[in-house]
Tab-separated table of C-alpha atoms in Angstrom:
chain	number	residue	atom	x	y	z
A	23	MET	CA	102.399	135.923	101.270
A	24	ARG	CA	102.134	133.224	98.617
A	25	THR	CA	103.562	133.778	95.169
A	26	PRO	CA	101.057	132.879	92.460
A	27	ILE	CA	102.102	130.205	90.001
A	28	ALA	CA	101.987	131.113	86.333
A	29	PRO	CA	99.038	129.355	84.637
A	30	ASP	CA	101.263	127.689	82.056
A	31	LEU	CA	103.410	126.106	84.812
A	32	GLU	CA	100.573	124.954	87.040
A	33	TYR	CA	100.546	121.441	85.598
A	34	LEU	CA	104.158	120.766	86.587
A	35	PRO	CA	104.635	118.648	89.748
A	36	VAL	CA	107.177	121.120	91.148
A	37	HIS	CA	105.490	121.221	94.538
A	38	ARG	CA	106.213	117.522	95.171
A	39	TYR	CA	109.936	117.868	94.701
A	40	ALA	CA	110.105	121.027	96.794
A	41	ARG	CA	109.197	119.045	99.944
A	42	ASP	CA	111.708	117.164	102.035
A	43	THR	CA	111.192	113.487	102.881
A	44	ARG	CA	109.342	114.111	106.157
A	45	GLN	CA	106.999	116.602	104.553
A	46	GLN	CA	106.318	114.235	101.665
A	47	THR	CA	105.587	111.338	104.045
A	48	ALA	CA	103.235	113.523	106.103
A	49	TRP	CA	101.468	114.659	102.933
A	50	GLU	CA	101.049	111.069	101.701
A	51	ARG	CA	99.618	110.005	105.062
A	52	ARG	CA	97.148	112.889	105.065
A	53	GLU	CA	96.086	112.003	101.525
A	54	ALA	CA	95.657	108.335	102.454
A	55	ALA	CA	93.580	109.307	105.507
A	56	ARG	CA	91.461	111.639	103.375
A	57	ARG	CA	90.835	108.895	100.778
A	58	LYS	CA	89.952	106.378	103.526
A	59	ASN	CA	87.508	108.849	105.082
A	60	LEU	CA	85.854	109.378	101.694
A	61	GLN	CA	85.624	105.598	101.225
A	62	ARG	CA	84.027	105.196	104.663
A	63	GLU	CA	81.541	107.967	103.897
A	64	ARG	CA	80.546	106.265	100.620
A	65	GLN	CA	80.148	102.927	102.384
A	66	ARG	CA	78.102	104.535	105.152
A	67	ALA	CA	75.852	106.149	102.552
A	68	ASP	CA	75.410	102.738	100.884
A	69	GLY	CA	74.426	101.143	104.203
A	70	VAL	CA	77.587	99.052	104.624
A	71	PRO	CA	78.601	98.570	108.274
A	72	ASP	CA	82.162	99.328	109.315
A	73	PRO	CA	84.375	96.428	110.515
A	74	THR	CA	84.363	97.572	114.150
A	75	ALA	CA	80.581	97.484	114.289
A	76	ILE	CA	80.646	93.929	112.904
A	77	GLU	CA	83.233	92.910	115.515
A	78	ARG	CA	81.087	94.315	118.330
A	79	VAL	CA	77.957	92.613	117.017
A	80	ILE	CA	79.627	89.203	116.706
A	81	VAL	CA	81.110	89.423	120.198
A	82	ASP	CA	77.817	90.612	121.698
A	83	ALA	CA	75.907	87.824	119.947
A	84	LEU	CA	78.391	85.270	121.263
A	85	ARG	CA	78.174	86.702	124.775
A	86	LEU	CA	74.369	86.710	124.783
A	87	THR	CA	74.238	83.198	123.340
A	88	LEU	CA	76.645	81.908	125.977
A	89	LEU	CA	74.589	83.517	128.726
A	90	LYS	CA	71.400	82.015	127.333
A	91	SER	CA	72.581	78.460	126.685
A	92	PRO	CA	76.277	77.833	127.386
A	93	ALA	CA	76.068	74.066	126.719
A	94	SER	CA	75.447	74.210	122.976
A	95	ILE	CA	76.243	76.850	120.387
A	96	ASP	CA	75.030	76.578	116.824
A	97	PRO	CA	77.415	78.702	114.680
A	98	VAL	CA	74.813	79.387	111.996
A	99	GLU	CA	72.286	80.510	114.595
A	100	LEU	CA	74.963	82.674	116.236
A	101	LEU	CA	75.740	84.465	112.947
A	102	ARG	CA	72.041	84.962	112.206
A	103	TYR	CA	71.664	86.467	115.654
A	104	ALA	CA	74.658	88.755	114.966
A	105	ARG	CA	73.046	89.847	111.680
A	106	ASP	CA	69.734	90.615	113.382
A	107	LEU	CA	71.536	92.450	116.189
A	108	ALA	CA	73.409	94.634	113.675
A	109	MET	CA	70.212	95.414	111.789
A	110	SER	CA	68.237	96.279	114.913
A	111	ARG	CA	71.054	98.487	116.237
A	112	SER	CA	71.309	100.395	112.981
A	113	TYR	CA	67.557	100.967	112.850
A	114	ALA	CA	67.509	102.099	116.498
A	115	ALA	CA	70.420	104.466	115.877
A	116	HIS	CA	68.654	105.847	112.795
A	117	GLU	CA	65.464	106.396	114.766
A	118	ALA	CA	67.407	108.322	117.437
A	119	ASP	CA	69.474	110.301	114.916
A	120	PRO	CA	68.267	110.345	111.286
A	121	SER	CA	71.746	111.322	110.064
A	122	LYS	CA	72.992	107.844	111.002
A	123	PRO	CA	72.620	105.255	108.234
A	124	LYS	CA	70.396	102.194	108.196
A	125	PHE	CA	72.434	99.138	107.245
A	126	GLU	CA	71.418	97.119	104.223
A	127	ARG	CA	70.729	93.468	105.051
A	128	ALA	CA	72.868	92.106	102.205
A	129	ALA	CA	75.755	94.392	103.193
A	130	VAL	CA	75.621	93.169	106.800
A	131	VAL	CA	75.607	89.528	105.681
A	132	GLU	CA	78.559	90.173	103.362
A	133	ALA	CA	80.512	92.023	106.074
A	134	ILE	CA	79.973	89.183	108.562
A	135	ARG	CA	80.924	86.621	105.898
A	136	LYS	CA	84.142	88.490	105.103
A	137	ARG	CA	85.027	88.871	108.783
A	138	VAL	CA	84.348	85.265	109.747
A	139	LEU	CA	85.638	83.468	106.656
A	140	THR	CA	88.801	85.504	106.036
A	141	PRO	CA	91.767	83.634	107.478
A	142	PRO	CA	93.854	85.520	110.036
A	143	LYS	CA	97.047	87.209	108.901
A	144	ALA	CA	100.254	85.296	109.521
A	145	SER	CA	101.993	86.190	112.729
A	146	ARG	CA	105.121	88.277	112.361
A	147	ALA	CA	106.783	86.220	115.084
A	148	ALA	CA	106.429	83.032	113.033
A	149	PRO	CA	109.668	81.876	111.364
């Protein structure tokens, strides 16, 4: 049975200090996961593709381009193909299940631009 907190003491952050370190860490991780899920839901509602979908589209576009003409690859054409692939996949998924979002063209272009033009993180093994 839970003891009710007096209304005049409800604002005090007593609950935070009552937890041990492991409980506090677990709580912070759950809160971070909850905030990230809310962020992903907002982005999905706005038609912004998630980074994994962009990764899959770029790799699939590269694979299909290499199978079609392995001798020459135009990077701009490859990224346009990736954009079109992402758009067509989102529209097909929306047709099959209307609860799935349709990606916005500008959001797909921006996500591909961020993924391709962001430099890789420094290796931890580097001195």
